Coordinates of C-alpha atoms and ligand atoms in Angstrom, one line a residue:
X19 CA -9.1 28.8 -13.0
X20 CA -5.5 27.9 -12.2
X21 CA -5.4 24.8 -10.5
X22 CA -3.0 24.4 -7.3
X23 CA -2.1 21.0 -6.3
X24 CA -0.4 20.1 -3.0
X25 CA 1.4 16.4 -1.7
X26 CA 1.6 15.7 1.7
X27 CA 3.9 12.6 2.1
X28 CA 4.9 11.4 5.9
X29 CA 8.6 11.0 6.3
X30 CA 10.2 7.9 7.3
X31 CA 6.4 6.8 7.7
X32 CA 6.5 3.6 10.0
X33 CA 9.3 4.6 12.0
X34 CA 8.4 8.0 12.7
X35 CA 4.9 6.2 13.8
X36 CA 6.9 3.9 16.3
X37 CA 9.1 7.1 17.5
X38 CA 5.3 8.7 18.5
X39 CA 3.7 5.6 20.4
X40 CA 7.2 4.9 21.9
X41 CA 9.4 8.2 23.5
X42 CA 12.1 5.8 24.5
X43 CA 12.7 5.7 20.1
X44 CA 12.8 9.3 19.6
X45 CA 16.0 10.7 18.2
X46 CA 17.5 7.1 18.2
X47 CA 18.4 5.3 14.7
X48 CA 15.5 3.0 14.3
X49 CA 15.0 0.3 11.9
X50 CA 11.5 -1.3 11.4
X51 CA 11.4 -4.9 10.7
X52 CA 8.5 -7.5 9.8
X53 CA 7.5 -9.7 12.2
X54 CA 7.9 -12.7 10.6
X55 CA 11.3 -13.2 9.0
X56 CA 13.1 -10.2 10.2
X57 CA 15.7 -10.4 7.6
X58 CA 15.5 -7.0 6.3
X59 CA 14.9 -3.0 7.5
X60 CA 11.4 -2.1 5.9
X61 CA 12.2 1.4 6.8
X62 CA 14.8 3.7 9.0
X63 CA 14.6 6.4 10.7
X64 CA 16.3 9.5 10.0
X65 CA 18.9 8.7 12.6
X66 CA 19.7 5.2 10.7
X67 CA 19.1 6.9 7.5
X68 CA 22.0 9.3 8.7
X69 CA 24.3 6.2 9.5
X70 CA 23.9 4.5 5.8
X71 CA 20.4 2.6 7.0
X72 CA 18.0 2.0 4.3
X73 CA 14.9 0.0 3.1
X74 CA 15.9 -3.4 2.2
X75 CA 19.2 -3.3 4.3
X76 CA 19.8 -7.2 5.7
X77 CA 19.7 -6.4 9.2
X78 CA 23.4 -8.4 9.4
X79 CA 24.3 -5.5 7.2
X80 CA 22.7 -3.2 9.6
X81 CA 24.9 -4.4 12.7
X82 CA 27.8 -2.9 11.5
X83 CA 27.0 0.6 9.9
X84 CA 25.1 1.1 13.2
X85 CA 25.3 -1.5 15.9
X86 CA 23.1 0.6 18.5
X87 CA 20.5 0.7 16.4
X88 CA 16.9 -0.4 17.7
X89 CA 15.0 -3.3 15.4
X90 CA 11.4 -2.7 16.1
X91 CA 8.9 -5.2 14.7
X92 CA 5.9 -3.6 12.2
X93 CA 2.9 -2.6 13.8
X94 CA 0.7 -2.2 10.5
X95 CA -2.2 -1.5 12.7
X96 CA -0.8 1.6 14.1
X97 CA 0.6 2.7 10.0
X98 CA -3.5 1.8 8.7
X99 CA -5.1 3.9 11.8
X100 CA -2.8 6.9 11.5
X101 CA -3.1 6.8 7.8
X102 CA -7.1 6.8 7.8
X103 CA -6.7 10.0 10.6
X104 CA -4.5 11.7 8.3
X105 CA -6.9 11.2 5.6
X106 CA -9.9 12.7 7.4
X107 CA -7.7 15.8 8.4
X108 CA -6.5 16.1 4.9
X109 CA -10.8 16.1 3.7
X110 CA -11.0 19.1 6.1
X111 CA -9.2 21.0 3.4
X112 CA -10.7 19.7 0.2
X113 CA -13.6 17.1 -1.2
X114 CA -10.8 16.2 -3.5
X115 CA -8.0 14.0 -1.8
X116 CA -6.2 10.9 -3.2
X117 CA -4.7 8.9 -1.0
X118 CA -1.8 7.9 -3.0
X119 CA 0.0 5.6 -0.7
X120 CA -0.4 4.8 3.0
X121 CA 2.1 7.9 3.8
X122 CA 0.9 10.5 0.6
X123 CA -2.0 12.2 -0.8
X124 CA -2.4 14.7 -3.4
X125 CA -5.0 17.5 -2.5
X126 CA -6.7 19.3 -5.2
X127 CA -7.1 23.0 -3.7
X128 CA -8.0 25.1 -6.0
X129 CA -11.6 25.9 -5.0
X130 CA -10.7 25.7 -1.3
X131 CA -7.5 27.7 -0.9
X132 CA -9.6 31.0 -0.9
X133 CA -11.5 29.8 2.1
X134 CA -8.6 29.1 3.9
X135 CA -6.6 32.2 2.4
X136 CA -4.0 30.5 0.2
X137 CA -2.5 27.0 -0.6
X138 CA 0.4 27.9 1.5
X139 CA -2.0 28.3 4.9
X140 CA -3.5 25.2 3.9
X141 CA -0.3 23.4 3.9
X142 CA 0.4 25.8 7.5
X143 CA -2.6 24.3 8.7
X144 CA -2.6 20.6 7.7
X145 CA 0.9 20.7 9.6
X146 CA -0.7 22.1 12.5
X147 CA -3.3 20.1 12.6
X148 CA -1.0 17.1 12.1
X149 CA 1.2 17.9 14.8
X150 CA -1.5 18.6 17.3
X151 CA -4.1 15.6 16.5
X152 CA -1.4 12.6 15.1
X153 CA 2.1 13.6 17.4
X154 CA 5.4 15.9 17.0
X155 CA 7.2 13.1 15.6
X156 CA 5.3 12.9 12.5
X157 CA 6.7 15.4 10.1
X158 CA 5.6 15.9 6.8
X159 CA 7.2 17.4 3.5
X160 CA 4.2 19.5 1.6
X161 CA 4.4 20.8 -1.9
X162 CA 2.2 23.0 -3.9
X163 CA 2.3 23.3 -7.4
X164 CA 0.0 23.5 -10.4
X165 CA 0.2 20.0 -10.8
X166 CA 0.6 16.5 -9.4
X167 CA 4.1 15.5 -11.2
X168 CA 5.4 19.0 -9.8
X169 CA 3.7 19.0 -6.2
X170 CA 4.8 15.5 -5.6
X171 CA 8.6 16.4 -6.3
X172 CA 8.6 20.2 -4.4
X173 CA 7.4 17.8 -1.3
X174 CA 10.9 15.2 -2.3
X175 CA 13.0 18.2 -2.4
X176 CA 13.2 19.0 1.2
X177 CA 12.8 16.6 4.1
X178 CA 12.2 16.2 6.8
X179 CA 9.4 18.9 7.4
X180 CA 9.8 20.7 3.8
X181 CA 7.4 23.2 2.7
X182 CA 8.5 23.9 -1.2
X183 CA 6.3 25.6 -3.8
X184 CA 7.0 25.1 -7.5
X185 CA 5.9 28.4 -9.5
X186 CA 6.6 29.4 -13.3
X187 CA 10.0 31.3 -11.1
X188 CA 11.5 28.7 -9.6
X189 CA 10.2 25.9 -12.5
X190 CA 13.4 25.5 -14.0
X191 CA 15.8 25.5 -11.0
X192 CA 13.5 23.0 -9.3
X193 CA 13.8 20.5 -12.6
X194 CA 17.3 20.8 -13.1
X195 CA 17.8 20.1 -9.0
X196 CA 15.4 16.7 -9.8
X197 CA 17.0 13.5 -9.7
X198 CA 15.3 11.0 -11.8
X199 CA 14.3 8.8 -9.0
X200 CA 12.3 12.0 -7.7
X201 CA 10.5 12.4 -10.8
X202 CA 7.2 10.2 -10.5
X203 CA 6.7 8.1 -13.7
X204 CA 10.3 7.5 -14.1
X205 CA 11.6 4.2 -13.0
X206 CA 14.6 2.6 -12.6
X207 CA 14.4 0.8 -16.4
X208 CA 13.8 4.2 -18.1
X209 CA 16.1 5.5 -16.3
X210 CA 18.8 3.3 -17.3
X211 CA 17.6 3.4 -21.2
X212 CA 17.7 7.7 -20.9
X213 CA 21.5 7.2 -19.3
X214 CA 22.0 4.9 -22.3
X215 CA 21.4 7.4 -24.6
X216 CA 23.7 10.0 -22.3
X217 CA 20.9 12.0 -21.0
X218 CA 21.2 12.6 -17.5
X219 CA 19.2 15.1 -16.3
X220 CA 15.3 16.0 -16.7
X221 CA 15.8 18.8 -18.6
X222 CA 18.3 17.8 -21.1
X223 CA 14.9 16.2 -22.5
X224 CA 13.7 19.3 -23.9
X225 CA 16.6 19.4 -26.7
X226 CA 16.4 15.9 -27.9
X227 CA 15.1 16.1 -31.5
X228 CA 11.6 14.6 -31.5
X229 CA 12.8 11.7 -33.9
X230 CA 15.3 10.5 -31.5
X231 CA 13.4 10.8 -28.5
X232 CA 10.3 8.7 -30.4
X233 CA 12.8 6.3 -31.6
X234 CA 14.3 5.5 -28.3
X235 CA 11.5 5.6 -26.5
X236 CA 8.3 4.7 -28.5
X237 CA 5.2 7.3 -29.3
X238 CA 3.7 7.2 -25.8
X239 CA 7.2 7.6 -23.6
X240 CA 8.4 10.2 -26.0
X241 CA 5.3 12.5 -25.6
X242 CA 5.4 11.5 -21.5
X243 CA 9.1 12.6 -21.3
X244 CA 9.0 15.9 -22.9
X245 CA 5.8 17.1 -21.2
X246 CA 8.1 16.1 -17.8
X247 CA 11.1 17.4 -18.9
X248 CA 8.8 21.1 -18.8
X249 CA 6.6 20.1 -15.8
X250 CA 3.8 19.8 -17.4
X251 CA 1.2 16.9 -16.2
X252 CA -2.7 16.3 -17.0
X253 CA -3.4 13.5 -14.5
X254 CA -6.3 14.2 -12.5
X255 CA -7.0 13.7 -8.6
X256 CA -8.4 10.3 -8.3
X257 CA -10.7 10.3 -5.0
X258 CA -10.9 7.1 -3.3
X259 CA -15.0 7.0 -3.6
X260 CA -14.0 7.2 -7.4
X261 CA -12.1 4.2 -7.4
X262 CA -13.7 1.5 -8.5
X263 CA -14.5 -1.8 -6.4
X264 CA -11.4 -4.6 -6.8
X265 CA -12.5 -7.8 -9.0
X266 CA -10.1 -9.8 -7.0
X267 CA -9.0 -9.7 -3.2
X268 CA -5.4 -11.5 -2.7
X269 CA -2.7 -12.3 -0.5
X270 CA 0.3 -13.6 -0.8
X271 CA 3.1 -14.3 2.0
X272 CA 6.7 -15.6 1.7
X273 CA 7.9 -18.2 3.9
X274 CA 11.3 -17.7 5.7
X275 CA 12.5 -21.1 4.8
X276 CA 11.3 -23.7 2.3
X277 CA 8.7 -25.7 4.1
X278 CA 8.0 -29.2 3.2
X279 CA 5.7 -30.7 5.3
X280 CA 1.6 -30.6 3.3
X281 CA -0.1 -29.7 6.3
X282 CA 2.0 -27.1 7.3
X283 CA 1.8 -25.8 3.3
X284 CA -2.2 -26.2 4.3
X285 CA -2.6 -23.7 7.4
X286 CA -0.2 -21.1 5.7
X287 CA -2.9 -21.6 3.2
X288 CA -5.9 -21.5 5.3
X289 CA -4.5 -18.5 7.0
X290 CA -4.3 -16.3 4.1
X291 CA -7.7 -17.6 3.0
X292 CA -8.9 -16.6 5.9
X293 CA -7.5 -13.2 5.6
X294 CA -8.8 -12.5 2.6
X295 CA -12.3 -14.3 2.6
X296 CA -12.9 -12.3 6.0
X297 CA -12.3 -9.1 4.1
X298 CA -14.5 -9.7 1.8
X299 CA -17.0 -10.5 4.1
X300 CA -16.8 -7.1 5.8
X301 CA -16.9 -5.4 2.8
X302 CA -20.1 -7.7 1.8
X303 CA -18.6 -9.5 -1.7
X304 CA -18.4 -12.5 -2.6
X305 CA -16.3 -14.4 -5.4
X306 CA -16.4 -17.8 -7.4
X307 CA -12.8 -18.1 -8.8
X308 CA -10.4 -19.8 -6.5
X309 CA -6.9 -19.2 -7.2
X310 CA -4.0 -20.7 -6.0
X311 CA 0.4 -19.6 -6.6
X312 CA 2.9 -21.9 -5.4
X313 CA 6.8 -20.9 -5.7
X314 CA 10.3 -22.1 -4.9
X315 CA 13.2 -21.0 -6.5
X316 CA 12.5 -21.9 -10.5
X317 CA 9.7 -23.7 -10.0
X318 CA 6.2 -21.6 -10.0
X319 CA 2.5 -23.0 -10.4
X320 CA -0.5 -20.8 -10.6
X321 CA -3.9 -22.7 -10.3
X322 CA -7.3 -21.9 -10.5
X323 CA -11.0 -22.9 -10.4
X324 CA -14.2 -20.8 -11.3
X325 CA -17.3 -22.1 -10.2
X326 CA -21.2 -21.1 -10.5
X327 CA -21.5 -20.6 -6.7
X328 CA -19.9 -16.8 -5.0
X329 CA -18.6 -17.7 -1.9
X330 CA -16.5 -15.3 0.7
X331 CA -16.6 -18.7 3.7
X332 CA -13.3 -19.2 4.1
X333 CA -13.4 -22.9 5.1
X334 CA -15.5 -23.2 1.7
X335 CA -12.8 -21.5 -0.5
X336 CA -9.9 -23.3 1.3
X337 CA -11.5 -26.7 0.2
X338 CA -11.0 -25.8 -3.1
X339 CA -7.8 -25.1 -3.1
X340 CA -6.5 -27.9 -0.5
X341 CA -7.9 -30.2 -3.8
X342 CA -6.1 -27.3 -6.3
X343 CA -3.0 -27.4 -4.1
X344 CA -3.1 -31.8 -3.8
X345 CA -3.6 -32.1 -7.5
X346 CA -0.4 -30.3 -8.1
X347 CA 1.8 -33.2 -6.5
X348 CA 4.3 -30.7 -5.5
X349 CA 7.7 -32.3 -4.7
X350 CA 10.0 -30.3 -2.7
X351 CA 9.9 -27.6 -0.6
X352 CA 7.5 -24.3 -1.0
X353 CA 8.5 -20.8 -0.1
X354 CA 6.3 -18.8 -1.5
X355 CA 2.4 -19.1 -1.5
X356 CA -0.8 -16.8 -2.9
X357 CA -4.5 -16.8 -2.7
X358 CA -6.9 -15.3 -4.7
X359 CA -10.3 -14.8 -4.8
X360 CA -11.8 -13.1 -7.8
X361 CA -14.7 -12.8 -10.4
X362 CA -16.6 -10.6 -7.3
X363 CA -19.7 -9.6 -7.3
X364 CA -21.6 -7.3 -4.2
X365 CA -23.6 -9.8 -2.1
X366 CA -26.9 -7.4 -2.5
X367 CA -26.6 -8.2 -6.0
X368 CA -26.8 -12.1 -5.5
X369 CA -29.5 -14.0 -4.4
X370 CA -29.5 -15.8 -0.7
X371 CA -29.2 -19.3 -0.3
X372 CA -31.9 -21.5 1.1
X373 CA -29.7 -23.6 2.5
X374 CA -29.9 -24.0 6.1
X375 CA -26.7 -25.3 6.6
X376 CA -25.0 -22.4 4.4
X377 CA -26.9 -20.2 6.6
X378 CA -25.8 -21.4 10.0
X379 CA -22.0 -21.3 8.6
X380 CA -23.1 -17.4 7.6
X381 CA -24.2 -16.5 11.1
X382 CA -21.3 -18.1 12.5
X383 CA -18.7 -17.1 10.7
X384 CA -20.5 -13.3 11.0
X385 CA -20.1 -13.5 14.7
X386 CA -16.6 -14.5 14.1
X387 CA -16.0 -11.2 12.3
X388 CA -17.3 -9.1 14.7
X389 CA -15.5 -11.1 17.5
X390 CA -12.1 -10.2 15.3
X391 CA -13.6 -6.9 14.4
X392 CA -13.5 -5.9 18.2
X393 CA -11.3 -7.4 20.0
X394 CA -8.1 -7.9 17.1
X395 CA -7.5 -9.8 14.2
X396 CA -7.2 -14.1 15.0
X397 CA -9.2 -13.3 18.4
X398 CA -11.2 -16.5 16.4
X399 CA -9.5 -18.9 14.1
X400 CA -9.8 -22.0 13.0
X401 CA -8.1 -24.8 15.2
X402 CA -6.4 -26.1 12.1
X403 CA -4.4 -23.2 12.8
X404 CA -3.4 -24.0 16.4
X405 CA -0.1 -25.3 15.6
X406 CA 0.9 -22.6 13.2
X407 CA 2.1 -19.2 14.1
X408 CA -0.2 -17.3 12.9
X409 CA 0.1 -14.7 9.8
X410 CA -1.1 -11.7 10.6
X411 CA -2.4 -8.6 8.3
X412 CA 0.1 -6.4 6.4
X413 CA -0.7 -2.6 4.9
X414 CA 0.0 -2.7 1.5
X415 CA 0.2 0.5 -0.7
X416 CA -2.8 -1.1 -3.2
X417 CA -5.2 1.2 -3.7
X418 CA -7.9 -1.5 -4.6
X419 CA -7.2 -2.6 -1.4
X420 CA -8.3 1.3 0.0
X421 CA -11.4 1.0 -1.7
X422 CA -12.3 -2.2 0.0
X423 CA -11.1 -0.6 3.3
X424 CA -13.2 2.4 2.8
X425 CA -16.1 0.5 1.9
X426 CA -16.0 -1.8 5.0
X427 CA -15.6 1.4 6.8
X428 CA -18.9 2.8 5.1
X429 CA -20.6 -0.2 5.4
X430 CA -19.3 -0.9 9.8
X431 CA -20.2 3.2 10.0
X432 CA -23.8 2.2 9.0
X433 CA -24.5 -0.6 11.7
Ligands
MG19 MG1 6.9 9.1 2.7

């Protein structure tokens, strides 16, 4: 059976989502910043995009190539809740969908497209369906193709809105069109090393006697870059229920400035415990490794501690690394901090504790998460966190991260 693959990717994901919840954006250059720092344009909308705007633009930058344009801070609950309803729309069409990033998935069609007519009503239909249930000003770029290296650059070769379907026709005039930063797989290092050696474009690849292409490029790379340079690509649809469960939950968050004082290095701490240990939680795991980065400039420390005990209580897990942190005696200023906690286990699989007191902090701190759970994240904190403004939850594109939403979706779904 011929397989038929197609990508759906958003375009200009978060500020197409803040040009839906707000008409007052629409058809205005728009650049999305992060609420803490606001240095930099995490992404622009096609308006900005038009005046030179792009991700990672300093937003001093951005004031001259386009000094109307409107800074809007991230809203990463809006991107995760419109992500998980384009998700659900894009199951209507087939039990095998991977997200790929918050803004992509691929959708493996080719038992479904006959119930729908063809791959190319499908993609008619997920637009439709997107338009009507998410907004107008969320356009997608779809492609179809027999695979996932080829569907995800047909949906890169027109935006915004594109429709493009690679067939054995068009193969060829589609791969020579390819830039290299379209071509998935390809990043900027091999890029540079296949410009070294004068190659240019994709299909300049499939001249390159086999020796020099190995030689350059090592048995693996060689064999990956001619089966690209012909569009050929074996990776299968990964569906998120596939995925297996993360063995560590992190977070990390960079500070605007150095900070020097140890209790306010403490609450950025706790806070990012807290994050993480509450997700955990939800998604009933537990861990019993602690870990523990601390950067500025050079100087980088990465700490951890493994214990008998699984623990997900975040006052718990941020004792151990207040005493990880303290036996660092870190002079100077800090900039950058990360928590771990891995070595995870299910809680099911462990046994309970006797403890009364461990219990009491269970029930509590499970009433806190439903508290947060309903009424918004930090609803509850700790007080050590009074005088600190606060760090809030990011979307990140980590697809371990997915499967630890999904589950705590499965799991919240059940009670
Ligand atoms: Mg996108």
């Amino acid at each position: 059976m011929q397989t038929t693959i197609l990508h759906i990717d958003f375009n200009s994901y978060f500020a197409s989502v803040e040009q839906q919840k707000n008409p007052f954006l629409r058809g205005k250059p728009v650049g999305v910043i992060k609420a803490e720092g606001r240095t930099v344009i995490i992404a622009a909308s096609y308006e900005a995009k038009r005046r030179g705007v792009k991700t990672g633009t300093s937003v001093s930058e951005v004031k001259q190539l386009c000094p109307e344009i409107l800074l809007v801070p991230a809203d990463f609950d809006s991107y995760d809740y419109i992500t998980h309803k384009f998700y659900e729309i894009c199951n209507r069409y087939s039990d095998l969908v991977e997200l790929f990033s918050l803004d992509e998935v691929f959708l493996d069609v080719s038992r479904t497209a006959l119930l729908f007519g063809d791959a190319g009503k499908i993609a008619f239909l997920l637009k439709k369906d997107i338009r009507e249930e998410l907004g107008e000003w969320l356009p997608v770029s779809i492609g179809i193709a027999k695979n996932k290296l080829l569907a995800k650059l047909a949906s890169d070769l027109e935006k915004p809105n594109g429709l493009v379907e690679i067939t054995g026709e068009n193969l060829d005039d589609c791969l020579g069109r390819a830039e290299f930063e379209q071509i998935c797989g390809i990043g900027r290092r091999l890029e540079q090393r296949l410009r070294d050696m004068g190659i240019t474009q994709l299909l300049q690849i499939r001249s390159v006697p086999e020796r020099l292409l190995a030689a350059g490029f090592g048995p693996y790379w060689s064999k990956q870059l001619r089966n690209m340079s012909w569009g050929e690509d074996s990776s299968p649809i990964v569906p998120s229920y596939e995925l297996p469960l993360p063995k560590t939950v992190s977070r990390t968050h960079t500070l605007f400035k150095d900070v020097f004082e140890t209790v306010k290095i403490l609450a950025v701490i706790r806070n990012l415990v807290e994050e993480a240990a509450e997700k955990l939680r939800l998604a009933k795991m537990s861990g019993r490794q602690f870990g523990l980065m601390v950067r500025s400039g050079e100087n980088s420390e990465v700490r951890f501690i493994t214990r008998k005990y699984f623990s997900n209580d975040s006052l718990n897990i941020f004792q151990e690394l207040k005493r990880l942190f303290l036996s660092l005696k870190w002079r100077g200023g800090v900039r950058f901090l990360g928590v771990w906690i891995g070595l995870l286990a299910e809680e099911n699989s462990l046994s309970q504790s006797l403890l009364p007191e461990v219990n009491r902090r269970i029930a509590v701190l499970s009433v806190q998460d439903k508290i947060n759970l309903r009424f918004g994240h930090y609803t509850l904190f700790p007080a050590s966190l009074l005088q600190a403004s606060i760090i809030h939850p990011e979307v990140n594109g980590y697809l371990g991260d997915e499967r630890i939403k999904q589950r705590i979706n499965e799991i919240s779904a059940i009670f």
